[in-house]
Coordinates of N, CA and C in Angstrom, one line a residue:
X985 N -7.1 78.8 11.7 CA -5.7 79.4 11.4 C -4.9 78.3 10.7
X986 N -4.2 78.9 10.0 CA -3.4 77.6 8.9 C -1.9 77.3 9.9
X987 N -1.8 76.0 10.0 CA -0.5 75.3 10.4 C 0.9 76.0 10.1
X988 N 1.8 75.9 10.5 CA 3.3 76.9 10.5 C 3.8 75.5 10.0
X989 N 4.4 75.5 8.4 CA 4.8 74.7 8.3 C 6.4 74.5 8.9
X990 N 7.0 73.8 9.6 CA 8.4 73.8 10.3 C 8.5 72.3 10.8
X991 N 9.6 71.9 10.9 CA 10.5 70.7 11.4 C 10.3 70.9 12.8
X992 N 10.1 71.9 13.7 CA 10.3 72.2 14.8 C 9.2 71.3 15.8
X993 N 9.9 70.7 17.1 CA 8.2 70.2 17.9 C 7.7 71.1 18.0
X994 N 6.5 70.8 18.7 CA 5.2 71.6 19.3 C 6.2 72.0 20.6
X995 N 5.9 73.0 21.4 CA 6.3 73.8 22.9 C 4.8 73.8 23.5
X996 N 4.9 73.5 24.7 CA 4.0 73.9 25.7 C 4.2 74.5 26.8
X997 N 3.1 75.3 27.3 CA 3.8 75.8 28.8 C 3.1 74.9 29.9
X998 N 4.4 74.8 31.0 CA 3.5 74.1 31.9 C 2.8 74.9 32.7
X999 N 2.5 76.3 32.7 CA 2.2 77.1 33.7 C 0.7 77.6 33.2
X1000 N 0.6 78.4 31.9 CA -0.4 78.8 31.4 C -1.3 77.4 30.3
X1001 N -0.4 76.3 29.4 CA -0.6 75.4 28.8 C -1.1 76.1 27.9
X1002 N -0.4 77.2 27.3 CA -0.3 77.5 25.8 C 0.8 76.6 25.2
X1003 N 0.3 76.7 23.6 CA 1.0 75.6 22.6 C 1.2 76.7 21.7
X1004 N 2.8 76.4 20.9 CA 3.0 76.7 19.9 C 4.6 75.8 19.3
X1005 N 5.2 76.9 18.3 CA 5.6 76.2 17.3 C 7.1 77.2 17.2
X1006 N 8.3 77.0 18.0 CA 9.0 77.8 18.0 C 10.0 78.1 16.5
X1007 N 10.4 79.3 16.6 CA 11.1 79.4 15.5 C 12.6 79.2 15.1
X1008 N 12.9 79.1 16.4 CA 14.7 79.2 16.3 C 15.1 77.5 17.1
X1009 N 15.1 77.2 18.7 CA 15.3 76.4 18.9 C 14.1 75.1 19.0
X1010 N 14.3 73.9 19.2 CA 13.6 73.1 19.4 C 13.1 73.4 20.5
X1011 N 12.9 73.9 21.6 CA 12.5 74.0 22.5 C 13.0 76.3 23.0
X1012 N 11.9 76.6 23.1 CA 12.0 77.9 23.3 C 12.3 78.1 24.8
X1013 N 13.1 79.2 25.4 CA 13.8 79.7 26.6 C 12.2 80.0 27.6
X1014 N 11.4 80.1 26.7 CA 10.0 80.9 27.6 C 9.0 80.9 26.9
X1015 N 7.8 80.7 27.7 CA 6.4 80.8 27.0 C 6.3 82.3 26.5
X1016 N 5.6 82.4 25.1 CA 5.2 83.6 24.1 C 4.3 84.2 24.9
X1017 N 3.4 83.1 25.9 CA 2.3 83.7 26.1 C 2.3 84.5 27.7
X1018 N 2.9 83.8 28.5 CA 3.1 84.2 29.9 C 4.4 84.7 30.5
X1019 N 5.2 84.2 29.8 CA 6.7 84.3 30.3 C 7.2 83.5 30.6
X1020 N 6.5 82.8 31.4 CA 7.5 81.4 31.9 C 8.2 80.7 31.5
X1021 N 9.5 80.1 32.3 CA 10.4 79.3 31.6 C 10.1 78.1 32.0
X1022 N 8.9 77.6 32.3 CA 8.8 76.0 32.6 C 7.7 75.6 31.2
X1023 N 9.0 75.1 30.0 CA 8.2 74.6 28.6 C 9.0 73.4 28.5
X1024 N 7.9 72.7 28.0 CA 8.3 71.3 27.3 C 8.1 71.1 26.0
X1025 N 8.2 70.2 25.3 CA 8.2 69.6 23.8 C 7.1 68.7 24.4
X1026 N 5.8 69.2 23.2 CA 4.8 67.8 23.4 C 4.5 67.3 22.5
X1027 N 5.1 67.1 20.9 CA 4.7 66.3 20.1 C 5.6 67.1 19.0
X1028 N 5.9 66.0 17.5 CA 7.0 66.3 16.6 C 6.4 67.6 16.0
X1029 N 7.1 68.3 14.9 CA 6.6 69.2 13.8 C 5.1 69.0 13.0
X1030 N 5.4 69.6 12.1 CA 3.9 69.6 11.1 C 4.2 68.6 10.0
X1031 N 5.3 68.7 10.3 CA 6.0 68.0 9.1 C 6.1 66.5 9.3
X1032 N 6.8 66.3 10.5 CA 7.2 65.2 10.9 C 6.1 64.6 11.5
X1033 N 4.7 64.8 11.4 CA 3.3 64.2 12.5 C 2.7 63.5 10.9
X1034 N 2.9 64.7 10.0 CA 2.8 64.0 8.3 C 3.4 62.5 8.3
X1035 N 4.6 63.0 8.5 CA 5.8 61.8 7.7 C 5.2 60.0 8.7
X1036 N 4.9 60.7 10.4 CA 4.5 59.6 11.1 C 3.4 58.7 10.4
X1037 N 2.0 59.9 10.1 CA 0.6 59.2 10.0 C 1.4 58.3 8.9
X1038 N 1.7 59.1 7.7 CA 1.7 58.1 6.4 C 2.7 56.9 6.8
X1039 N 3.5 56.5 7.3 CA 4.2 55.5 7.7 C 3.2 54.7 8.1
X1040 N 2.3 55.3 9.3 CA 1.4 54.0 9.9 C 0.3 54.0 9.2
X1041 N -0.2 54.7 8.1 CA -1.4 54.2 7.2 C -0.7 53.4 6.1
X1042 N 0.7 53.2 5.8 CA 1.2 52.1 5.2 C 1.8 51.0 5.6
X1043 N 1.8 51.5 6.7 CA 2.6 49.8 7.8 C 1.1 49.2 8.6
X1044 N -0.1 49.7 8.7 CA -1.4 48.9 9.6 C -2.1 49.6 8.7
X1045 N -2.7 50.4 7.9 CA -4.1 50.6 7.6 C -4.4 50.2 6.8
X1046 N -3.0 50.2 5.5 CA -3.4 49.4 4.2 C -2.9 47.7 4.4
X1047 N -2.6 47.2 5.5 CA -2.6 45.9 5.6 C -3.5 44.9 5.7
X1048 N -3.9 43.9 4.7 CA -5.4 43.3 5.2 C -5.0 42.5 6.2
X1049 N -6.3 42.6 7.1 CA -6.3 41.5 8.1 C -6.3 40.3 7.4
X1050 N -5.3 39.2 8.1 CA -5.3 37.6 7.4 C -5.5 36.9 8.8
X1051 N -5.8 37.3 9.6 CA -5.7 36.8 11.0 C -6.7 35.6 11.0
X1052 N -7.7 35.5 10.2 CA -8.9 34.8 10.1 C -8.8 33.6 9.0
X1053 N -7.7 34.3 7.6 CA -7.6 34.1 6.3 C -7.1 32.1 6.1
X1054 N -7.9 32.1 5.1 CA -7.3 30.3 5.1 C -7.0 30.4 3.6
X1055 N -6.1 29.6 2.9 CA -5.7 29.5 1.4 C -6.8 29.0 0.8
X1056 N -7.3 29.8 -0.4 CA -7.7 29.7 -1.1 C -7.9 28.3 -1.6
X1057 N -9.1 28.0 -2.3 CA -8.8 26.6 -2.7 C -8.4 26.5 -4.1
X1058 N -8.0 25.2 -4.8 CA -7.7 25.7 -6.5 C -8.5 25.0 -6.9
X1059 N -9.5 25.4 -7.7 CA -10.3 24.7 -8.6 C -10.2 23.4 -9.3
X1060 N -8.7 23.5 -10.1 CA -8.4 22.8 -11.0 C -7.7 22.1 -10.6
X1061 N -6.9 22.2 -9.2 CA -6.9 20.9 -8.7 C -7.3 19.8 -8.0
X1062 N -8.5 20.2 -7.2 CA -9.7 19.9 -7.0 C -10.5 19.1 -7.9
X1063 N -10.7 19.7 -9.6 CA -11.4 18.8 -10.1 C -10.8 17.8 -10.7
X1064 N -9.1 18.0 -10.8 CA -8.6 17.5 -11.2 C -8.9 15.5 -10.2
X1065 N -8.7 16.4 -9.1 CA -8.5 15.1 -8.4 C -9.2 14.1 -7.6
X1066 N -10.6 15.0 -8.1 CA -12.4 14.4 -7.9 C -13.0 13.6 -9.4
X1067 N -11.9 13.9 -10.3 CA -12.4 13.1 -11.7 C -11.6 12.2 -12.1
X1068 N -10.2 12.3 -11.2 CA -9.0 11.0 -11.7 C -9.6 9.8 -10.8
X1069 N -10.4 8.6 -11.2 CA -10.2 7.5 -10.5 C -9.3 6.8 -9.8
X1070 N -9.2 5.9 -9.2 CA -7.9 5.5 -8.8 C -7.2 4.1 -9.8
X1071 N -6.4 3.6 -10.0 CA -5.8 2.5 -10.7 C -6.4 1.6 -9.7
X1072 N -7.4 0.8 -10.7 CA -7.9 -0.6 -10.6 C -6.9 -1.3 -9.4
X1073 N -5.8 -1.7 -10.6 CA -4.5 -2.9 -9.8 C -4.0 -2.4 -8.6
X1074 N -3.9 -1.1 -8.5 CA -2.6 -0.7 -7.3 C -3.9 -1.1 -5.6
X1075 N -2.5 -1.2 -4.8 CA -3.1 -1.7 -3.8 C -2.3 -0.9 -2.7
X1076 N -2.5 0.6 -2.2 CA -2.0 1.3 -1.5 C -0.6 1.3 -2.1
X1077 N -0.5 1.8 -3.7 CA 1.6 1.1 -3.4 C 1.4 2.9 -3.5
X1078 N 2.8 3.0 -2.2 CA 3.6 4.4 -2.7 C 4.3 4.9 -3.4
X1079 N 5.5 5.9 -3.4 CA 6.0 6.3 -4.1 C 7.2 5.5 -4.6
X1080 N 8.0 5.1 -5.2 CA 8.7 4.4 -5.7 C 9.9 5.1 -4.5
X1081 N 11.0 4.5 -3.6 CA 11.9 5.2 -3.3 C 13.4 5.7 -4.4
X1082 N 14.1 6.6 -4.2 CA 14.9 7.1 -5.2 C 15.6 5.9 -4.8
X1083 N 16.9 5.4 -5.3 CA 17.9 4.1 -5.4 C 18.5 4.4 -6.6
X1084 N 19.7 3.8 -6.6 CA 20.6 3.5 -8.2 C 20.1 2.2 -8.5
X1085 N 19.2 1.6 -8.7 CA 19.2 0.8 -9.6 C 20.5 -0.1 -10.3
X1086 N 20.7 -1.3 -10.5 CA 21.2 -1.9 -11.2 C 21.4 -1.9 -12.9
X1087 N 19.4 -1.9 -12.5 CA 19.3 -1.7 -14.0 C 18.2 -0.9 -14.5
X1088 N 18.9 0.1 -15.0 CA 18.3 1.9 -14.8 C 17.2 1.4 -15.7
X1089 N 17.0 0.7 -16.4 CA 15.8 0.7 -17.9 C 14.9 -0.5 -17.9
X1090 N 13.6 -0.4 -18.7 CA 12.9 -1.8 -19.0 C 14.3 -2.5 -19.6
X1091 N 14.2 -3.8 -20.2 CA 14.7 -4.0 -21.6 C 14.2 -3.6 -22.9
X1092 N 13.0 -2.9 -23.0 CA 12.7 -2.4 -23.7 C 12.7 -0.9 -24.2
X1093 N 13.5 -0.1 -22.8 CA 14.1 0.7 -23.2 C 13.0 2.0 -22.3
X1094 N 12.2 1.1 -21.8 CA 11.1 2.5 -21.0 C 11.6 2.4 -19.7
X1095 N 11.4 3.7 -18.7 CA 11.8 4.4 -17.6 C 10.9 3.2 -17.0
X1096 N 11.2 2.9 -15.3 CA 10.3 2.1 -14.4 C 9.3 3.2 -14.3
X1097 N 8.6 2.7 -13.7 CA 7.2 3.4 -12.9 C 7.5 3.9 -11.8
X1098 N 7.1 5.0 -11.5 CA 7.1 5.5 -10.4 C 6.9 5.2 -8.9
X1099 N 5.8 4.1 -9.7 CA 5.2 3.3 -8.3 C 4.9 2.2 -8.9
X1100 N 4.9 1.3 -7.9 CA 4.2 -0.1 -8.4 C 3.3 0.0 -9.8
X1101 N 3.4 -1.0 -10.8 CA 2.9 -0.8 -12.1 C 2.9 -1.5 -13.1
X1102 N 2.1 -1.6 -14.2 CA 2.5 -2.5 -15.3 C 4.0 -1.3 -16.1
X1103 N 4.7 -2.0 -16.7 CA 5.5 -0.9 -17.6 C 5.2 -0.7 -18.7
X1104 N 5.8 0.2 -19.3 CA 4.9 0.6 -20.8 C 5.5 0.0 -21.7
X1105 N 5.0 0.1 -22.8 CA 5.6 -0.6 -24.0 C 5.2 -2.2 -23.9
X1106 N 4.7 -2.4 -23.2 CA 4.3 -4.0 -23.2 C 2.8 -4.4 -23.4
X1107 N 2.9 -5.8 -24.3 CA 1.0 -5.8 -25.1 C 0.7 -7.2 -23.4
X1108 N -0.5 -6.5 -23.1 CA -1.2 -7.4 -22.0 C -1.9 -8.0 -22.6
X1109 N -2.1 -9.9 -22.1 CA -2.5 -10.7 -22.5 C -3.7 -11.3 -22.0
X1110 N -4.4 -12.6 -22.0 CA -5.1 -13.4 -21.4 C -5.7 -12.8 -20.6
X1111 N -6.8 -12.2 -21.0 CA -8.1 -11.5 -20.0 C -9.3 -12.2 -19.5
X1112 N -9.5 -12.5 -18.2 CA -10.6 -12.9 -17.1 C -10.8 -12.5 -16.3
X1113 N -10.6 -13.4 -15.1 CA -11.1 -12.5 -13.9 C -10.5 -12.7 -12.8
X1114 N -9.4 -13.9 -12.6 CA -8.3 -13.9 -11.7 C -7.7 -12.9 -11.4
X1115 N -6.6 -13.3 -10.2 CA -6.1 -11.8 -9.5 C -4.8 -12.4 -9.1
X1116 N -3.5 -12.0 -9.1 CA -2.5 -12.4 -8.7 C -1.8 -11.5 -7.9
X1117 N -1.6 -11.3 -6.4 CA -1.0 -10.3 -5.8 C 0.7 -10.1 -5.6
X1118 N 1.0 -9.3 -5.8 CA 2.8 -9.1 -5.6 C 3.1 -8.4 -4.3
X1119 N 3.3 -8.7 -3.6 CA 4.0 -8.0 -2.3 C 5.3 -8.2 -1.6
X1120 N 5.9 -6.6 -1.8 CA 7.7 -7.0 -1.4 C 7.7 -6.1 -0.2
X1121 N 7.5 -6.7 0.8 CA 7.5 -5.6 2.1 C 8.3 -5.9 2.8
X1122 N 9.4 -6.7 2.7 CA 9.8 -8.0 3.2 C 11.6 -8.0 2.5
X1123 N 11.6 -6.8 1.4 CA 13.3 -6.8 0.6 C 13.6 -5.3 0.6
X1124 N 15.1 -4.9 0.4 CA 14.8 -3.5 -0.4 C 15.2 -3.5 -1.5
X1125 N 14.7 -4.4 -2.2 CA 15.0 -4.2 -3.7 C 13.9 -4.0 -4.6
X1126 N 14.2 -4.0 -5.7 CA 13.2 -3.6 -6.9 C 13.2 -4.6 -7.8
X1127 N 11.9 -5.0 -8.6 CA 11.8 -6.1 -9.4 C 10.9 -6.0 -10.5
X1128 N 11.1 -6.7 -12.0 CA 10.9 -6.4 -12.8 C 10.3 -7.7 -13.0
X1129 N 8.7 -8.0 -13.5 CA 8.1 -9.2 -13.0 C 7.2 -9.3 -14.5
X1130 N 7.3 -10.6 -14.4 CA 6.6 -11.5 -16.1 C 5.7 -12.4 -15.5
X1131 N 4.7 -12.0 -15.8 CA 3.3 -13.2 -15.6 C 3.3 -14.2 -17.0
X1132 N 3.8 -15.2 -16.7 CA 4.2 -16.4 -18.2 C 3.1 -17.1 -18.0
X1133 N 2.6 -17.4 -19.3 CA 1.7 -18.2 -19.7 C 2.5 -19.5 -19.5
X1134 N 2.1 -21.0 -18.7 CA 3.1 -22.0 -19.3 C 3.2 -22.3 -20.6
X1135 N 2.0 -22.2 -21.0 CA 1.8 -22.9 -22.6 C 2.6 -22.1 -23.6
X1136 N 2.6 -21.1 -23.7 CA 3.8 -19.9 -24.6 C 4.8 -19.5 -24.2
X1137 N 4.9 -19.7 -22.8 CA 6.5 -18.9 -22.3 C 6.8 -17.7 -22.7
X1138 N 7.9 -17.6 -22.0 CA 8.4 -16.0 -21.9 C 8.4 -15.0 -23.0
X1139 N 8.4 -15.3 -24.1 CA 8.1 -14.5 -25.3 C 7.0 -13.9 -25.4
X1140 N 6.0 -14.4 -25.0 CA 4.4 -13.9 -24.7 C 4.0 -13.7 -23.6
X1141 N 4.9 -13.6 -23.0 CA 4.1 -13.2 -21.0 C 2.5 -12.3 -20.8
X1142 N 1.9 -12.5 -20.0 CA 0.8 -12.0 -20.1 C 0.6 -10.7 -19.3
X1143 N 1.8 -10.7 -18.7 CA 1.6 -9.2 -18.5 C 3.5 -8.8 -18.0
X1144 N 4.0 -7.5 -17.3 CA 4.9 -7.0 -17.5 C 5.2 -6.4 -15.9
X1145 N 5.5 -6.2 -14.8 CA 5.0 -4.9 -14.0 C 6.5 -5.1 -12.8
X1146 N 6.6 -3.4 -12.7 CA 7.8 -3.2 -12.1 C 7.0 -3.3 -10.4
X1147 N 7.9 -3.7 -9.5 CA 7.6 -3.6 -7.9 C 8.7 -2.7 -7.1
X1148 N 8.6 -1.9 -6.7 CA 9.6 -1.8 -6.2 C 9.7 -1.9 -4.1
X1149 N 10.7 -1.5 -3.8 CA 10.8 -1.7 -2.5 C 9.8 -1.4 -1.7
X1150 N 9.1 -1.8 -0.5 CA 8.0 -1.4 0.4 C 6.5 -1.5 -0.5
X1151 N 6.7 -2.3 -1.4 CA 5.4 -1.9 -2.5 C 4.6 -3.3 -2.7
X1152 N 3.7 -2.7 -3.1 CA 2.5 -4.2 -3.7 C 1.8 -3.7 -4.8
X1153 N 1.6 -4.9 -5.5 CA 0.5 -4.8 -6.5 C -0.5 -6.0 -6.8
X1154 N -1.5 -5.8 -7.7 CA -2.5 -6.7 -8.5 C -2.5 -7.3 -9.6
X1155 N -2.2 -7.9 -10.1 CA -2.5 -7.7 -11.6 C -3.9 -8.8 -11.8
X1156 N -4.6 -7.9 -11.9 CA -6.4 -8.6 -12.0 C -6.2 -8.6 -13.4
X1157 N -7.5 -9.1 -13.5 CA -8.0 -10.0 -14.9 C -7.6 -10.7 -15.5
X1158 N -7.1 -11.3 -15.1 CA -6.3 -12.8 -16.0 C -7.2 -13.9 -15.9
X1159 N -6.5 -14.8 -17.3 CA -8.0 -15.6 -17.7 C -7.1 -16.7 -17.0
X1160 N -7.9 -17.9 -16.9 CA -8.1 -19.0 -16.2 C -6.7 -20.2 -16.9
X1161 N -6.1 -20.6 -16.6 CA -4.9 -21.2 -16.9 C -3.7 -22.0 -16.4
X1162 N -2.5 -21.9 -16.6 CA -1.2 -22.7 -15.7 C -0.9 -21.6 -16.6
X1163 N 0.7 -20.6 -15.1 CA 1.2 -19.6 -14.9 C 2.3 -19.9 -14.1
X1164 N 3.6 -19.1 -14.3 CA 4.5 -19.3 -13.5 C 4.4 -17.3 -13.3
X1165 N 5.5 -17.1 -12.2 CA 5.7 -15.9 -12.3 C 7.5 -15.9 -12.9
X1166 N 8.1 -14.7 -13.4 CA 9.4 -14.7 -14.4 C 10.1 -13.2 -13.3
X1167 N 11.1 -13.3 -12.8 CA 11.3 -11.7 -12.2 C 12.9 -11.3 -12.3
X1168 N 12.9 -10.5 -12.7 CA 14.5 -9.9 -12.3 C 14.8 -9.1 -11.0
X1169 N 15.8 -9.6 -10.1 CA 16.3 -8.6 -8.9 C 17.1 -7.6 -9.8
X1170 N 16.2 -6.2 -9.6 CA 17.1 -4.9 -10.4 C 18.0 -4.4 -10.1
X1171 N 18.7 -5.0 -8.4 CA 20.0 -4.6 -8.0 C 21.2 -5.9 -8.1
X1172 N 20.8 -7.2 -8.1 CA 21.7 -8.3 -8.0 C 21.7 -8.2 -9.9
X1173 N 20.3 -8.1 -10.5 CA 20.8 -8.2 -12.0 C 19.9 -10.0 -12.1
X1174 N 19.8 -10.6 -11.1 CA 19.8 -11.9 -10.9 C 18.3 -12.5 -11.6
X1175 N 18.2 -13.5 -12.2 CA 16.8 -13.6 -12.5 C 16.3 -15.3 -11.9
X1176 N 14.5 -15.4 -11.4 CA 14.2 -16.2 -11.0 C 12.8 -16.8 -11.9
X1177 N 12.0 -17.7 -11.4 CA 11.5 -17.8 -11.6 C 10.5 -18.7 -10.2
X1178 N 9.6 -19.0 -10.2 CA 8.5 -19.4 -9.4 C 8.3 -21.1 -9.9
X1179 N 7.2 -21.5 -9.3 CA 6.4 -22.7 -10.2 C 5.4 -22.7 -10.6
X1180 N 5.3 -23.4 -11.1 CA 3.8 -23.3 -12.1 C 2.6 -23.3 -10.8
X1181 N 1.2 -22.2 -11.3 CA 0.0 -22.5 -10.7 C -0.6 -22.3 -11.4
X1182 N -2.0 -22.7 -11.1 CA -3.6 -22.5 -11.8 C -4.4 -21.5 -11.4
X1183 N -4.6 -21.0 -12.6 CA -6.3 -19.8 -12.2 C -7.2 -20.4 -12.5
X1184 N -8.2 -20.9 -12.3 CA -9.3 -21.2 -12.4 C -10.5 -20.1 -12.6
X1185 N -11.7 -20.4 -13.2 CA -13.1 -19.8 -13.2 C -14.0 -20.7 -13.5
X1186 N -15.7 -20.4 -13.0 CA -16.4 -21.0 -13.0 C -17.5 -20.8 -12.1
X1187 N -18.9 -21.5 -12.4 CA -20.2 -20.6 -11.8 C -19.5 -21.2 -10.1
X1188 N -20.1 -20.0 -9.6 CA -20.4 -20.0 -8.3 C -21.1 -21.3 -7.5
X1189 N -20.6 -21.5 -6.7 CA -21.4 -22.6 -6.0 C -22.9 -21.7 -5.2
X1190 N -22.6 -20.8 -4.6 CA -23.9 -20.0 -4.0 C -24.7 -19.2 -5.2
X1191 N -24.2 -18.9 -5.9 CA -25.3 -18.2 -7.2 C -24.1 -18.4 -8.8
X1192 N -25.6 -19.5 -8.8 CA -24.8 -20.3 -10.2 C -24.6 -18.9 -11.9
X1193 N -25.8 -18.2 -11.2 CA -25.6 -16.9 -12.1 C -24.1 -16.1 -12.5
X1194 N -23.2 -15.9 -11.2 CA -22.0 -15.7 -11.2 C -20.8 -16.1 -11.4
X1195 N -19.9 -16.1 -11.4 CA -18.3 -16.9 -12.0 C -17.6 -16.8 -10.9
X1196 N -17.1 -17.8 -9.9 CA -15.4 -17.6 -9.1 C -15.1 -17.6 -9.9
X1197 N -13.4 -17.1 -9.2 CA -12.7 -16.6 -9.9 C -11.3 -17.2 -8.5
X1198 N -10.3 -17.4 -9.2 CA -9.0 -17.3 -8.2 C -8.5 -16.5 -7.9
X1199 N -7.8 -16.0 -6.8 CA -7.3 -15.2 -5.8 C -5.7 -15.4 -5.5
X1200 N -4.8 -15.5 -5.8 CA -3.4 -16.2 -5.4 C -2.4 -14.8 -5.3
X1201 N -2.0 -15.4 -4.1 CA -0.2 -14.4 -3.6 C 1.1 -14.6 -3.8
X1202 N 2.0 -13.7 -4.1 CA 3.5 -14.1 -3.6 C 4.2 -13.1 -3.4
X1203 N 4.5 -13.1 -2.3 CA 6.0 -12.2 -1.5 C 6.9 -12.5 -2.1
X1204 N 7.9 -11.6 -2.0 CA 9.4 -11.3 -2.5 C 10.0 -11.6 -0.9
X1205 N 10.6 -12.9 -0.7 CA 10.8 -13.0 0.7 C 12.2 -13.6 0.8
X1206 N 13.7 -13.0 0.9 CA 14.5 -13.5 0.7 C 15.6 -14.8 1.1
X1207 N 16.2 -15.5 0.8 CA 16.6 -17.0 1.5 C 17.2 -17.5 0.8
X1208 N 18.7 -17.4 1.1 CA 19.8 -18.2 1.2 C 20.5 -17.4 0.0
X1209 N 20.6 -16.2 -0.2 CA 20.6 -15.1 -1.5 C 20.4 -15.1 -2.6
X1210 N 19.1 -16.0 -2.8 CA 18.1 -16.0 -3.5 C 16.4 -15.7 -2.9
X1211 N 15.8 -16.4 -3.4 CA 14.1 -15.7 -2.9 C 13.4 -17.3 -2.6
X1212 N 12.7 -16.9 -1.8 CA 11.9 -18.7 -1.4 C 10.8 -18.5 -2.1
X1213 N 10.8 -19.7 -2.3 CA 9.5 -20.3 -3.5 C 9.9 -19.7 -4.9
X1214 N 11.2 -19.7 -5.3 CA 11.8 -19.5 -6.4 C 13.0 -19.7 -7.0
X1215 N 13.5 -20.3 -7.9 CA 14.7 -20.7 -8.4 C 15.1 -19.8 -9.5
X1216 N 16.7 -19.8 -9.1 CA 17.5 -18.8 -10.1 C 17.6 -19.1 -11.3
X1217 N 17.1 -18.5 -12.7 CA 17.2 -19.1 -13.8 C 18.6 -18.0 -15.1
X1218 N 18.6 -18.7 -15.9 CA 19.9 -18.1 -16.7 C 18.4 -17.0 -17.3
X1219 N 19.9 -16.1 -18.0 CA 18.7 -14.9 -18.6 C 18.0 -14.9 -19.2
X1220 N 18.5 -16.1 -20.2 CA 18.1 -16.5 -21.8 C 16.3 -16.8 -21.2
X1221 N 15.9 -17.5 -20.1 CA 15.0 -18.3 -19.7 C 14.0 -17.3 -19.0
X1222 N 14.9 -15.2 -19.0 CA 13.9 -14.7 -18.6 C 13.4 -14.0 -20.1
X1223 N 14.1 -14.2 -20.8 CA 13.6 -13.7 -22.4 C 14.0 -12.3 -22.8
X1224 N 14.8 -11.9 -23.7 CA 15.4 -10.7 -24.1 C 14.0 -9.4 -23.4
X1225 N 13.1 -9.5 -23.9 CA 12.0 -8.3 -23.9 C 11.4 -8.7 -22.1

């Protein structure tokens, strides 16, 4: 038998437990079928049992289960980041922290590095096999650093590289020589210099087949408002570039 389409609930009797579908009120005075006035409402219309299901086949049936679900992986950055090596020189340096700067620019007009780094725009010199470490764990400032050849000085430095706060770097391959280090504090503005040392190379004492090589450090370690193991030098003496 086809459904009474109507807004009306379902009626039941409690006596006989006939069901139907009244016409006038929500709830009818007496069972159709026995007489009785003991009826209840047992469930919405035809209409409204509609309106229910579709609500909950759109609120739980068409919902996928994620209860299990994990993100997707991305390919492309995945290969991206299985085929980028890491920088040779860097040695754990992190992110550069934000700061104002003293002095927002190289002198040559390029942005610092993000992180510990050579800067751009500068030609690298004197290639070997020495290693010179920079470590500022010890200031919160930032520093703009010249590996000077003694023999050419500052006009030819052999290499370029910004440090900033909490950071360290390498600068490997350098050929065998006398070297000062050349730096600017980027928030005093202030410039120093170091003293002269030697890289050395040469066959191995345990396998004459191979080459030592020198190994040499310097912290950014601050003292007396300047830096120890370093003297304040005029600008001219850190060289325009």
């Amino acid at each position: 038998m086809a459904a009474r389409k109507t807004k009306r609930p379902q009626n039941a009797c409690r006596e006989c437990g006939h069901t139907w579908y009244p016409r006038g009120n929500s709830r009818s005075l007496k069972c159709p079928n026995c007489g009785n006035r003991d009826v209840k409402i047992v469930g919405p219309g035809i209409l409204g049992a509609a309106v229910l299901a579709g609500f909950l086949f759109l609120s739980s049936g068409n919902k996928p289960d994620t209860s299990n679900a994990s993100a997707p992986a991305n390919p492309a950055v995945n290969a991206a980041i299985a085929q980028t090596p890491p920088a040779p020189a860097a040695m754990g340096t992190p992110q550069r922290q934000e700061q104002a700067l003293s002095v927002p620019k190289a002198p040559n007009g390029a942005t610092w590095p993000t992180g510990a780094g050579y800067v751009n725009g500068y030609e690298s010199r004197d290639f070997g096999g020495s290693v010179v470490n920079l470590v500022n764990q010890k200031t919160g400032n930032a520093f703009f650093v010249k590996l000077v050849s003694s023999a050419r000085g500052v006009q030819f430095s052999s290499r370029h590289v910004y440090v900033g706060p909490n950071q360290q770097f390498s600068i490997v391959n350098v050929a065998p020589g006398d070297y000062y280090l050349a730096f600017q504090d980027l928030m005093s503005r202030k410039f120093y210099r170091t003293k002269d040392f030697s890289l050395t190379q040469g066959p191995s004492s345990v396998d004459a087949g191979r080459l030592r090589y020198t190994t040499i450090g310097f912290e950014f370690t601050g003292q007396g408002g300047g830096y120890e193991d370093a003297q304040q030098i005029p600008a001219a003496d850190f060289g325009g570039r």
